[in-house]
Amino acid sequence: MIAGLFWMAAAHSSALLGTHALWRKVRTEDRPLDALLFLVLHVLLQSAAVLAAGLCGALSARALGGAGLVVLAGLLLAGEHRRVRLPEKPDLGRGTSVLLGLLSLRMLLQVWFFAPHSGDALGYHLPKIGEWVQSGRFTQEMGLDLQAPLPAGFELLETWWVLFLRHDGFIEMAGVELALVGFAAVRLLALKMGLEGRSAFLAAVLYLATPLFALQATACYNDAPIAALTLTVAAGISARAHPLLVLVPLAVGLGVKGTMLYMLPGWLLLLYWRRGVPWLRPASLRWTIAVALLSLAIGGFWYARNLVWFGNPAFPVTPQGFEWGTARIQGGPRLASLPANVASLLSRAIYDDAGPLQPLAVGIAGWGLVAFGPGAVALVLGLREDRELRRHAAAFLVATAGVFLMTTPDDWCMRFVLFFPALLCIAAARLAAQAPPVALLVGAGVALQFATSCVPQELSPEDMARLLGQPWAQRSAGPIVGFEGVPPGEPVAVCATTRFPEYVAYGPDFSHRVLHLRVDDAAEMREQMVRHGVRYVYLELTSPRRNGEINIMRKIGDITRLTDHLYRLEQ
């Protein structure tokens, strides 16, 4: 642990100082834009380091930390630390400062006390990280879920946070980093729409308090990061950043999730309307080109990999789309999807009462009271008065329409438009500055949002008690999903034909080697387990045939049931 902390400190220090050195080469002298640019560059360098290490077979604390130590020494010898200037103390206002402090504290507490627990994250986002950490390189084995080959740019950042301690206790910090990017992007957007400094900060804090965004920030999901990155694209265009700088978050976002491209029509409309304003020239065009190329390499890697491995850059999605269980992905735009998704949003999802408030947002939008109430009213009023607000609102609507055209109408699609509440938060902050009673209403709404989004409602009080009852080093969602009792270091087999929380089989410290079984029947399962020397198997039993085969094995004493899903093979 001590060695891991040392390598972690070296890597983080080199990343921060390296970001500063790169930032000086591409900054624009627009302070709010440059603040956002620094945060995006930091994410870019962390992702680049993990990508390079994974490709070179150097994905270990010592290798990445050692490289960081060398880079840090070079930067210190070059005197980069002497060029660091602390930013001025921001003027947020007392109420906004208190709210930001509470939100920040809550996120840090969630990082400490939560463990990855939500379905999609455990099923197909995180198992590849387990394979990478155990192998010390990128692997073709990514888990049993058919959606595992989708772009994994956010998983690069999550790997950065687990690699040095070889533990997932801080994995949610990746989401916190992107939440900070979203905060800075909304602030910049608000300023470019004409809000004063304090009001712009209020808009950004209100967006951080948006229930679904807040929950996803510490749930290992990539929809909130995509929202943050697409808002960064919009903010960069609004601020007239150089197109190469706007390309950076766009490319990084495409490497996180393909839905990043769906919003592009809205931002192109905003670009058209801002065409008369001169671009802000970066300090060095040559360095800006290099940064843009690096972002394209990081974002495009996953599509190039899939083209080489599977013959399809968008694998598993084909021109006909993709269907597996409840997962349905469109292969292109469909006119029928737009009105269906709009109707679903306005008639049901916007009310947030069709299901529990959770990161997957089943049947709900998760935008919260501030966006739905004062935000919507303030937007309607503002559209009559403010030309810039009208133009930005039109761009947001076109971006949302792009998503709805490309998205299958279902109970899960509203999280793909998580960027839209930012516009409503900006409108609410604008009206709150003009009318003190509205400020009180916004304060009451955000207080209620804060209280109801501290813990995802998919976690029952009993589940939270199980999480909190475990020591930090052993904290895992395993007991919640039927994985507990496996001896430390014991290999585990996983067998499933639908989405299954297989990530918990690795353990929070990645000490369990996982054998992914792709078998036709229980006899073949037993044969492979014996061949690989694995006694424990984590089973998904929705198939009646497989359930029957396992029951027969139990009756004849071949296998012992430990939990609903965990079994031990008897020799």
Coordinates of C-alpha atoms in Angstrom, one line a residue:
M1 CA 0.0 0.0 0.0
I2 CA 2.8 2.4 0.9
A3 CA 4.6 1.8 -2.5
G4 CA 1.3 2.2 -4.3
L5 CA 0.7 5.6 -2.6
F6 CA 4.2 6.7 -3.6
W7 CA 3.7 5.7 -7.2
M8 CA 0.2 7.3 -7.1
A9 CA 1.6 10.6 -5.8
A10 CA 4.4 10.6 -8.5
A11 CA 2.0 9.9 -11.3
H12 CA -0.6 12.5 -10.2
S13 CA 2.1 15.1 -9.6
S14 CA 3.5 14.6 -13.1
A15 CA 0.1 14.7 -14.6
L16 CA -0.8 18.0 -13.0
L17 CA 2.5 19.7 -13.7
G18 CA 2.5 18.2 -17.2
T19 CA -1.0 19.5 -17.8
H20 CA 0.2 22.9 -16.7
A21 CA 3.1 22.9 -19.1
L22 CA 0.8 21.8 -22.0
W23 CA -1.9 24.3 -21.0
R24 CA 0.6 27.2 -21.2
K25 CA 1.1 26.3 -24.9
V26 CA -2.5 26.3 -25.9
R27 CA -4.3 28.7 -23.5
T28 CA -6.2 31.7 -24.9
E29 CA -6.1 34.4 -22.2
D30 CA -9.9 34.0 -21.7
R31 CA -9.8 32.9 -18.0
P32 CA -13.0 30.9 -17.8
L33 CA -12.2 29.1 -21.0
D34 CA -8.7 28.5 -19.9
A35 CA -9.9 27.0 -16.6
L36 CA -12.1 24.6 -18.5
L37 CA -9.2 23.8 -20.9
F38 CA -6.9 22.9 -18.1
L39 CA -9.4 20.4 -16.7
V40 CA -9.9 18.8 -20.2
L41 CA -6.2 18.6 -20.8
H42 CA -5.7 16.9 -17.5
V43 CA -8.2 14.2 -18.4
L44 CA -6.5 13.9 -21.8
L45 CA -3.1 13.3 -20.4
Q46 CA -4.3 10.7 -17.8
S47 CA -6.1 8.9 -20.6
A48 CA -3.1 9.0 -22.8
A49 CA -0.8 7.6 -20.1
V50 CA -3.1 4.6 -19.4
L51 CA -3.7 4.0 -23.2
A52 CA 0.1 4.0 -23.8
A53 CA 0.8 1.7 -20.8
G54 CA -2.0 -0.7 -21.8
L55 CA -0.6 -1.0 -25.4
C56 CA 3.0 -1.5 -24.2
G57 CA 2.2 -4.1 -21.5
A58 CA 3.3 -1.6 -18.8
L59 CA -0.1 -1.2 -17.0
S60 CA 1.2 -1.4 -13.5
A61 CA 1.7 1.0 -10.6
R62 CA 5.5 0.7 -10.8
A63 CA 5.7 1.3 -14.6
L64 CA 3.2 4.1 -14.7
G65 CA 4.4 5.7 -11.5
G66 CA 8.1 5.3 -12.5
A67 CA 7.4 7.0 -15.9
G68 CA 5.6 9.7 -14.0
L69 CA 8.6 10.2 -11.7
V70 CA 10.9 10.6 -14.7
V71 CA 8.5 13.2 -16.3
L72 CA 8.1 15.0 -13.0
A73 CA 11.9 15.3 -12.6
G74 CA 12.2 16.7 -16.1
L75 CA 9.5 19.2 -15.5
L76 CA 11.1 20.3 -12.3
L77 CA 14.5 20.7 -13.9
A78 CA 12.9 22.8 -16.6
G79 CA 11.4 25.0 -13.9
E80 CA 7.8 24.4 -14.8
H81 CA 6.8 24.6 -11.1
R82 CA 8.1 28.2 -11.0
R83 CA 5.6 29.2 -13.7
V84 CA 2.6 27.9 -11.7
R85 CA 0.3 30.7 -10.6
L86 CA -2.6 30.0 -8.3
P87 CA -6.0 31.2 -9.6
E88 CA -7.7 34.2 -8.0
K89 CA -10.3 33.4 -5.3
P90 CA -13.6 33.1 -7.1
D91 CA -16.6 35.3 -6.0
L92 CA -19.4 32.8 -5.7
G93 CA -21.6 34.4 -3.1
R94 CA -22.3 32.9 0.3
G95 CA -25.2 30.6 -0.6
T96 CA -23.6 29.2 -3.7
S97 CA -20.4 28.6 -1.8
V98 CA -22.2 26.6 0.9
L99 CA -24.1 24.6 -1.7
L100 CA -20.9 23.9 -3.7
G101 CA -19.1 22.9 -0.5
L102 CA -21.9 20.5 0.5
L103 CA -22.0 18.9 -3.0
S104 CA -18.2 18.5 -3.0
L105 CA -18.2 16.9 0.4
R106 CA -21.1 14.6 -0.6
M107 CA -19.2 13.4 -3.7
L108 CA -16.1 12.6 -1.7
L109 CA -18.1 10.7 0.9
Q110 CA -19.8 8.8 -1.8
V111 CA -16.4 7.9 -3.3
W112 CA -15.3 6.6 0.1
F113 CA -18.3 4.7 1.2
F114 CA -19.8 3.5 -2.1
A115 CA -18.6 0.6 -4.2
P116 CA -19.5 0.0 -7.8
H117 CA -23.0 -1.4 -7.6
S118 CA -25.2 -0.6 -10.5
G119 CA -26.2 -3.0 -13.2
D120 CA -24.6 -1.8 -16.5
A121 CA -21.4 -0.8 -14.7
L122 CA -20.9 -4.2 -13.1
G123 CA -22.1 -6.0 -16.3
Y124 CA -20.0 -4.5 -19.1
H125 CA -18.2 -1.3 -18.2
L126 CA -15.9 -2.5 -15.5
P127 CA -15.0 -6.2 -16.2
K128 CA -12.5 -5.1 -18.8
I129 CA -10.7 -3.0 -16.1
G130 CA -10.4 -6.2 -14.0
E131 CA -8.8 -7.9 -17.0
W132 CA -6.5 -5.0 -17.7
V133 CA -5.3 -4.6 -14.1
Q134 CA -4.7 -8.4 -13.7
S135 CA -2.9 -8.8 -17.1
G136 CA -0.9 -5.5 -17.0
R137 CA -2.0 -4.8 -20.6
F138 CA -5.1 -4.5 -22.8
T139 CA -6.7 -7.9 -23.4
Q140 CA -9.2 -9.2 -25.9
E141 CA -11.0 -10.8 -23.0
M142 CA -13.4 -8.1 -21.8
G143 CA -16.2 -10.2 -20.1
L144 CA -19.2 -12.1 -21.2
D145 CA -21.5 -9.1 -22.0
L146 CA -22.0 -8.6 -25.7
Q147 CA -21.7 -4.8 -25.3
A148 CA -18.2 -5.0 -23.7
P149 CA -16.4 -4.1 -27.0
L150 CA -18.1 -0.6 -27.1
P151 CA -15.7 2.4 -26.7
A152 CA -14.0 2.5 -23.3
G153 CA -12.5 5.9 -23.0
F154 CA -14.0 6.5 -19.6
E155 CA -12.6 3.2 -18.4
L156 CA -9.1 4.6 -19.1
L157 CA -9.7 7.3 -16.5
E158 CA -11.2 4.8 -14.1
T159 CA -8.1 2.5 -14.6
W160 CA -5.9 5.5 -13.6
W161 CA -7.7 5.7 -10.3
V162 CA -7.5 1.9 -9.5
L163 CA -4.1 1.0 -10.8
F164 CA -1.7 2.4 -8.2
L165 CA -3.4 0.9 -5.2
R166 CA -4.7 -2.1 -7.1
H167 CA -8.0 -1.4 -5.5
D168 CA -11.3 0.1 -6.7
G169 CA -11.8 2.2 -3.6
F170 CA -11.3 5.4 -5.5
I171 CA -12.6 4.4 -8.9
E172 CA -15.5 6.9 -8.6
M173 CA -13.0 9.8 -8.7
A174 CA -13.0 9.4 -12.5
G175 CA -16.6 10.5 -12.5
V176 CA -15.8 13.3 -10.1
E177 CA -13.1 14.6 -12.4
L178 CA -15.6 14.8 -15.3
A179 CA -18.2 16.4 -13.0
L180 CA -15.7 19.2 -12.4
V181 CA -15.4 19.5 -16.2
G182 CA -19.1 19.8 -16.5
F183 CA -19.2 22.5 -13.7
A184 CA -16.6 24.6 -15.6
A185 CA -18.4 24.1 -18.9
V186 CA -21.8 25.3 -17.6
R187 CA -20.1 28.3 -15.9
L188 CA -18.5 29.3 -19.2
L189 CA -21.8 28.8 -21.1
A190 CA -23.6 30.9 -18.6
L191 CA -21.0 33.7 -18.9
K192 CA -21.3 33.7 -22.7
M193 CA -25.1 33.9 -22.4
G194 CA -24.6 37.2 -20.5
L195 CA -24.9 36.1 -16.9
E196 CA -22.8 37.9 -14.3
G197 CA -20.0 36.1 -12.4
R198 CA -22.0 35.0 -9.3
S199 CA -25.0 33.9 -11.4
A200 CA -22.8 31.9 -13.7
F201 CA -21.4 30.1 -10.7
L202 CA -24.9 29.4 -9.4
A203 CA -25.9 27.9 -12.7
A204 CA -22.9 25.6 -12.6
V205 CA -23.6 24.5 -9.1
L206 CA -27.3 23.9 -9.9
Y207 CA -26.2 21.6 -12.7
L208 CA -23.9 19.7 -10.3
A209 CA -27.0 19.2 -8.1
T210 CA -29.1 17.8 -11.0
P211 CA -30.1 14.5 -9.4
L212 CA -29.2 12.1 -12.3
F213 CA -25.9 13.9 -13.0
A214 CA -25.0 13.8 -9.3
L215 CA -25.8 10.1 -9.0
Q216 CA -23.9 9.1 -12.1
A217 CA -20.9 11.1 -11.1
T218 CA -20.1 8.4 -8.5
A219 CA -21.7 5.4 -10.1
C220 CA -19.1 4.4 -12.8
Y221 CA -21.5 5.3 -15.7
N222 CA -20.4 7.2 -18.7
D223 CA -23.6 9.3 -19.5
A224 CA -22.7 12.1 -17.0
P225 CA -19.1 12.2 -18.5
I226 CA -20.6 12.5 -22.0
A227 CA -22.9 15.3 -20.8
A228 CA -19.9 17.1 -19.4
L229 CA -17.8 16.7 -22.5
T230 CA -20.6 17.7 -24.9
L231 CA -21.3 20.8 -22.8
T232 CA -17.5 21.5 -23.1
V233 CA -17.9 21.4 -26.9
A234 CA -20.9 23.8 -26.7
A235 CA -19.1 26.1 -24.3
G236 CA -15.9 26.2 -26.5
I237 CA -18.0 27.1 -29.5
S238 CA -19.9 29.8 -27.6
A239 CA -16.6 31.2 -26.3
R240 CA -15.1 31.1 -29.9
A241 CA -12.3 28.8 -28.9
H242 CA -10.1 27.7 -31.8
P243 CA -11.8 24.8 -33.7
L244 CA -8.8 22.6 -32.9
L245 CA -9.4 23.2 -29.2
V246 CA -13.1 22.4 -29.6
L247 CA -12.1 19.2 -31.3
V248 CA -10.3 17.9 -28.2
P249 CA -13.4 17.3 -26.0
L250 CA -15.4 16.1 -29.0
A251 CA -12.8 13.4 -29.9
V252 CA -12.3 12.4 -26.2
G253 CA -16.1 12.1 -25.9
L254 CA -16.4 9.9 -29.0
G255 CA -13.9 7.6 -27.3
V256 CA -16.2 7.4 -24.3
K257 CA -19.5 6.8 -26.1
G258 CA -20.7 7.1 -29.6
T259 CA -23.7 9.1 -28.5
M260 CA -21.3 12.1 -28.4
L261 CA -21.8 12.4 -32.2
Y262 CA -25.6 12.6 -31.9
M263 CA -25.5 16.1 -30.4
L264 CA -23.2 17.5 -33.0
P265 CA -26.0 19.1 -35.2
G266 CA -27.0 21.4 -32.3
W267 CA -23.4 22.6 -31.8
L268 CA -22.9 23.1 -35.5
L269 CA -25.9 25.4 -35.4
L270 CA -24.4 27.3 -32.5
L271 CA -21.1 27.5 -34.5
Y272 CA -23.0 29.0 -37.4
W273 CA -24.6 31.7 -35.2
R274 CA -21.3 32.6 -33.6
R275 CA -19.5 32.8 -37.0
G276 CA -19.2 36.6 -36.8
V277 CA -17.1 36.5 -33.6
P278 CA -13.4 36.1 -34.1
W279 CA -11.7 32.9 -32.8
L280 CA -9.6 33.1 -29.7
R281 CA -6.1 32.3 -30.9
P282 CA -4.2 29.7 -28.8
A283 CA -0.7 30.6 -27.5
S284 CA 0.9 28.1 -30.0
L285 CA -0.9 26.7 -33.0
R286 CA 1.7 24.0 -33.4
W287 CA 1.1 22.7 -29.9
T288 CA -2.7 23.0 -30.4
I289 CA -2.4 20.8 -33.5
A290 CA -0.5 18.2 -31.5
V291 CA -3.1 18.2 -28.7
A292 CA -5.9 17.8 -31.3
L293 CA -4.1 14.8 -32.9
L294 CA -3.5 13.2 -29.5
S295 CA -7.2 13.5 -28.7
L296 CA -8.2 12.0 -32.1
A297 CA -5.8 9.1 -31.4
I298 CA -7.3 8.5 -27.9
G299 CA -10.9 8.8 -29.1
G300 CA -10.4 6.9 -32.3
F301 CA -8.4 4.0 -30.8
W302 CA -11.5 2.0 -29.9
Y303 CA -13.0 2.2 -33.3
A304 CA -9.7 1.2 -34.9
R305 CA -9.3 -1.7 -32.5
N306 CA -12.8 -3.0 -33.3
L307 CA -12.2 -2.7 -37.0
V308 CA -9.1 -4.9 -36.6
W309 CA -10.6 -7.4 -34.2
F310 CA -14.2 -7.6 -35.5
G311 CA -14.1 -6.0 -39.0
N312 CA -16.6 -3.3 -37.8
P313 CA -15.5 -0.1 -36.0
A314 CA -18.9 0.2 -34.3
F315 CA -19.0 -3.4 -33.2
P316 CA -21.3 -4.8 -31.9
V317 CA -23.6 -2.3 -33.5
T318 CA -24.3 -2.9 -37.2
P319 CA -26.3 -0.8 -39.7
Q320 CA -29.3 -2.8 -38.6
G321 CA -28.6 -1.9 -35.0
F322 CA -28.0 -4.2 -32.0
E323 CA -30.4 -6.2 -29.8
W324 CA -29.5 -8.4 -26.8
G325 CA -31.9 -8.9 -24.0
T326 CA -33.3 -5.6 -23.0
A327 CA -30.5 -3.7 -24.8
R328 CA -31.5 -2.1 -28.1
I329 CA -29.3 0.3 -30.1
Q330 CA -30.4 1.9 -33.3
G331 CA -28.1 1.5 -36.3
G332 CA -29.0 5.0 -37.7
P333 CA -31.6 7.8 -37.5
R334 CA -35.3 6.9 -37.5
L335 CA -37.9 9.6 -37.9
A336 CA -40.3 7.7 -35.8
S337 CA -38.0 7.7 -32.8
L338 CA -38.0 11.5 -32.5
P339 CA -41.7 12.1 -31.7
A340 CA -41.8 8.9 -29.6
N341 CA -38.9 10.0 -27.4
V342 CA -40.3 13.6 -27.1
A343 CA -43.7 12.2 -26.1
S344 CA -42.1 9.9 -23.5
L345 CA -40.1 12.8 -22.1
L346 CA -43.0 15.3 -21.8
S347 CA -45.7 12.9 -20.8
R348 CA -43.9 10.7 -18.3
A349 CA -40.1 10.9 -17.8
I350 CA -39.9 14.6 -16.9
Y351 CA -42.0 14.0 -13.8
D352 CA -39.4 11.6 -12.3
D353 CA -42.2 9.5 -10.7
A354 CA -42.2 6.5 -13.0
G355 CA -39.4 4.7 -11.1
P356 CA -36.8 5.0 -8.4
L357 CA -34.1 7.7 -8.7
Q358 CA -31.0 5.7 -9.7
P359 CA -28.0 6.0 -12.1
L360 CA -29.7 3.9 -14.9
A361 CA -32.7 6.3 -14.8
V362 CA -35.3 3.7 -15.7
G363 CA -38.4 5.5 -17.0
I364 CA -37.3 8.9 -15.6
A365 CA -35.3 11.9 -16.8
G366 CA -33.7 12.7 -13.4
W367 CA -33.6 16.4 -14.1
G368 CA -35.0 17.4 -10.7
L369 CA -37.2 20.1 -9.4
V370 CA -35.1 23.1 -10.3
A371 CA -35.0 22.2 -14.0
F372 CA -38.6 21.1 -14.1
G373 CA -40.0 24.1 -12.1
P374 CA -38.2 27.4 -12.0
G375 CA -35.8 26.4 -14.8
A376 CA -38.5 25.7 -17.3
V377 CA -40.5 28.9 -16.4
A378 CA -37.3 31.0 -16.5
L379 CA -36.4 29.6 -19.9
V380 CA -39.8 30.6 -21.4
L381 CA -39.5 34.1 -20.0
G382 CA -35.9 34.5 -21.0
L383 CA -36.6 33.4 -24.6
R384 CA -38.7 36.5 -25.0
E385 CA -36.0 38.9 -23.8
D386 CA -32.6 37.5 -24.6
R387 CA -31.3 36.8 -28.1
E388 CA -28.3 34.8 -26.9
L389 CA -30.5 32.6 -24.8
R390 CA -32.8 32.0 -27.8
R391 CA -29.8 30.9 -29.9
H392 CA -28.4 28.7 -27.3
A393 CA -31.8 27.2 -26.5
A394 CA -32.3 26.4 -30.2
A395 CA -28.9 24.7 -30.3
F396 CA -29.7 22.6 -27.3
L397 CA -33.1 21.6 -28.8
V398 CA -31.4 20.6 -32.1
A399 CA -28.8 18.6 -30.1
T400 CA -31.6 16.9 -28.2
A401 CA -33.5 16.1 -31.4
G402 CA -30.3 14.6 -32.8
V403 CA -30.1 12.2 -29.8
F404 CA -33.8 11.3 -30.0
L405 CA -33.5 10.6 -33.7
M406 CA -30.7 8.1 -33.1
T407 CA -32.1 6.5 -29.9
T408 CA -34.5 3.7 -29.6
P409 CA -37.5 4.8 -27.5
D410 CA -37.3 2.8 -24.3
D411 CA -37.1 3.3 -20.5
W412 CA -33.4 4.0 -20.5
C413 CA -32.8 6.6 -23.2
M414 CA -33.4 9.8 -21.2
R415 CA -30.0 9.6 -19.7
F416 CA -28.5 10.3 -23.1
V417 CA -29.8 13.9 -23.0
L418 CA -28.4 14.7 -19.5
F419 CA -26.8 17.8 -21.0
F420 CA -30.1 19.5 -21.5
P421 CA -30.8 20.4 -17.8
A422 CA -27.7 22.7 -18.0
L423 CA -29.8 25.1 -20.1
L424 CA -32.6 25.1 -17.6
C425 CA -30.1 25.6 -14.7
I426 CA -28.7 28.6 -16.5
A427 CA -32.2 30.1 -17.1
A428 CA -33.0 29.5 -13.4
A429 CA -29.9 31.3 -12.3
R430 CA -30.6 34.2 -14.6
L431 CA -34.1 34.7 -13.3
A432 CA -33.0 34.2 -9.6
A433 CA -30.6 37.1 -10.0
Q434 CA -33.5 39.3 -11.2
A435 CA -36.2 38.2 -8.8
P436 CA -35.3 37.3 -5.1
P437 CA -38.5 35.3 -4.6
V438 CA -37.3 33.0 -7.4
A439 CA -34.0 32.6 -5.7
L440 CA -35.8 31.3 -2.6
L441 CA -37.8 28.9 -4.8
V442 CA -34.6 27.7 -6.4
G443 CA -33.0 27.3 -3.0
A444 CA -35.8 25.2 -1.7
G445 CA -35.8 23.0 -4.8
V446 CA -32.1 22.3 -4.7
A447 CA -32.3 21.5 -1.0
L448 CA -34.9 18.9 -1.7
Q449 CA -32.9 17.6 -4.7
F450 CA -29.8 17.3 -2.5
A451 CA -31.7 15.4 0.2
T452 CA -33.2 12.9 -2.2
S453 CA -30.1 12.1 -4.2
C454 CA -27.6 11.3 -1.5
V455 CA -28.1 7.6 -2.0
P456 CA -29.4 5.9 -5.2
Q457 CA -32.8 4.4 -4.5
E458 CA -31.8 1.1 -6.1
L459 CA -29.8 0.6 -2.9
S460 CA -32.1 -0.4 0.0
P461 CA -31.3 0.5 3.6
E462 CA -30.2 -3.1 4.0
D463 CA -27.9 -2.8 1.0
M464 CA -26.3 0.3 2.4
A465 CA -25.9 -1.3 5.7
R466 CA -24.0 -4.2 4.0
L467 CA -21.8 -1.7 2.2
L468 CA -21.0 0.4 5.2
G469 CA -20.6 -2.7 7.4
Q470 CA -17.6 -3.8 5.4
P471 CA -14.0 -2.6 6.0
W472 CA -12.9 -0.2 3.3
A473 CA -10.3 -2.6 1.9
Q474 CA -13.0 -5.3 1.4
R475 CA -15.9 -3.0 0.5
S476 CA -17.8 -4.5 -2.5
A477 CA -21.3 -4.9 -3.9
G478 CA -20.7 -8.7 -3.9
P479 CA -22.9 -9.4 -0.8
I480 CA -25.7 -7.4 -2.5
V481 CA -25.6 -9.4 -5.7
G482 CA -24.9 -12.9 -4.2
F483 CA -21.2 -13.0 -4.4
E484 CA -19.6 -13.6 -1.0
G485 CA -17.7 -16.4 0.8
V486 CA -15.0 -17.0 -1.7
P487 CA -11.6 -17.5 0.0
P488 CA -9.0 -14.7 -0.8
G489 CA -7.1 -15.2 -4.0
E490 CA -9.3 -18.1 -5.1
P491 CA -10.0 -18.2 -8.9
V492 CA -13.7 -17.9 -9.9
A493 CA -15.6 -18.9 -13.0
V494 CA -18.4 -16.8 -14.3
C495 CA -21.1 -18.2 -16.5
A496 CA -24.0 -16.0 -17.9
T497 CA -26.0 -15.6 -21.1
T498 CA -27.6 -12.2 -20.1
R499 CA -26.3 -9.1 -18.4
F500 CA -24.8 -10.2 -15.1
P501 CA -22.8 -8.3 -12.4
E502 CA -19.6 -10.2 -13.2
Y503 CA -17.3 -7.4 -12.1
V504 CA -17.7 -8.3 -8.4
A505 CA -16.0 -11.6 -9.1
Y506 CA -12.7 -9.9 -9.4
G507 CA -12.9 -8.5 -5.8
P508 CA -12.2 -4.9 -4.9
D509 CA -8.5 -5.6 -4.9
F510 CA -8.6 -7.7 -8.1
S511 CA -7.3 -10.7 -6.3
H512 CA -9.6 -13.3 -7.9
R513 CA -8.6 -14.6 -11.3
V514 CA -11.8 -14.8 -13.4
L515 CA -12.5 -17.5 -15.9
H516 CA -15.3 -16.5 -18.3
L517 CA -17.2 -19.6 -19.4
R518 CA -18.8 -19.7 -22.8
V519 CA -20.4 -23.1 -22.6
D520 CA -23.5 -24.9 -23.9
D521 CA -24.4 -26.9 -20.9
A522 CA -23.5 -27.7 -17.3
A523 CA -21.3 -30.7 -18.2
E524 CA -19.1 -28.5 -20.4
M525 CA -19.0 -25.9 -17.6
R526 CA -17.8 -28.6 -15.1
E527 CA -15.2 -29.9 -17.6
Q528 CA -13.7 -26.4 -18.1
M529 CA -13.6 -25.6 -14.4
V530 CA -11.8 -28.8 -13.7
R531 CA -9.3 -28.2 -16.5
H532 CA -8.5 -24.7 -15.2
G533 CA -8.4 -25.7 -11.6
V534 CA -11.4 -23.5 -10.6
R535 CA -13.8 -24.6 -7.9
Y536 CA -16.2 -21.6 -7.5
V537 CA -18.6 -20.5 -10.1
Y538 CA -20.8 -17.4 -10.2
L539 CA -23.9 -18.3 -12.2
E540 CA -26.7 -16.5 -13.9
L541 CA -29.7 -18.9 -13.9
T542 CA -32.5 -17.2 -15.8
S543 CA -32.4 -20.1 -18.3
P544 CA -34.8 -22.8 -17.2
R545 CA -32.6 -25.5 -18.8
R546 CA -29.4 -24.4 -17.1
N547 CA -31.3 -24.0 -13.8
G548 CA -32.5 -27.6 -14.2
E549 CA -29.0 -28.9 -15.0
I550 CA -27.5 -27.2 -11.9
N551 CA -30.3 -28.7 -9.7
I552 CA -29.4 -32.1 -11.0
M553 CA -25.7 -31.5 -10.2
R554 CA -26.7 -30.4 -6.7
K555 CA -28.8 -33.6 -6.1
I556 CA -25.9 -35.9 -7.0
G557 CA -23.4 -33.9 -5.0
D558 CA -21.4 -32.5 -7.8
I559 CA -22.0 -28.9 -6.8
T560 CA -22.9 -27.0 -3.6
R561 CA -25.0 -23.8 -3.5
L562 CA -23.5 -21.1 -1.4
T563 CA -25.7 -18.1 -2.4
D564 CA -28.4 -17.6 -5.0
H565 CA -25.7 -17.3 -7.7
L566 CA -22.5 -18.6 -6.2
Y567 CA -21.7 -22.4 -6.3
R568 CA -18.7 -24.6 -5.3
L569 CA -17.7 -27.5 -7.4
E570 CA -17.1 -30.6 -5.4
Q571 CA -14.3 -32.9 -6.6

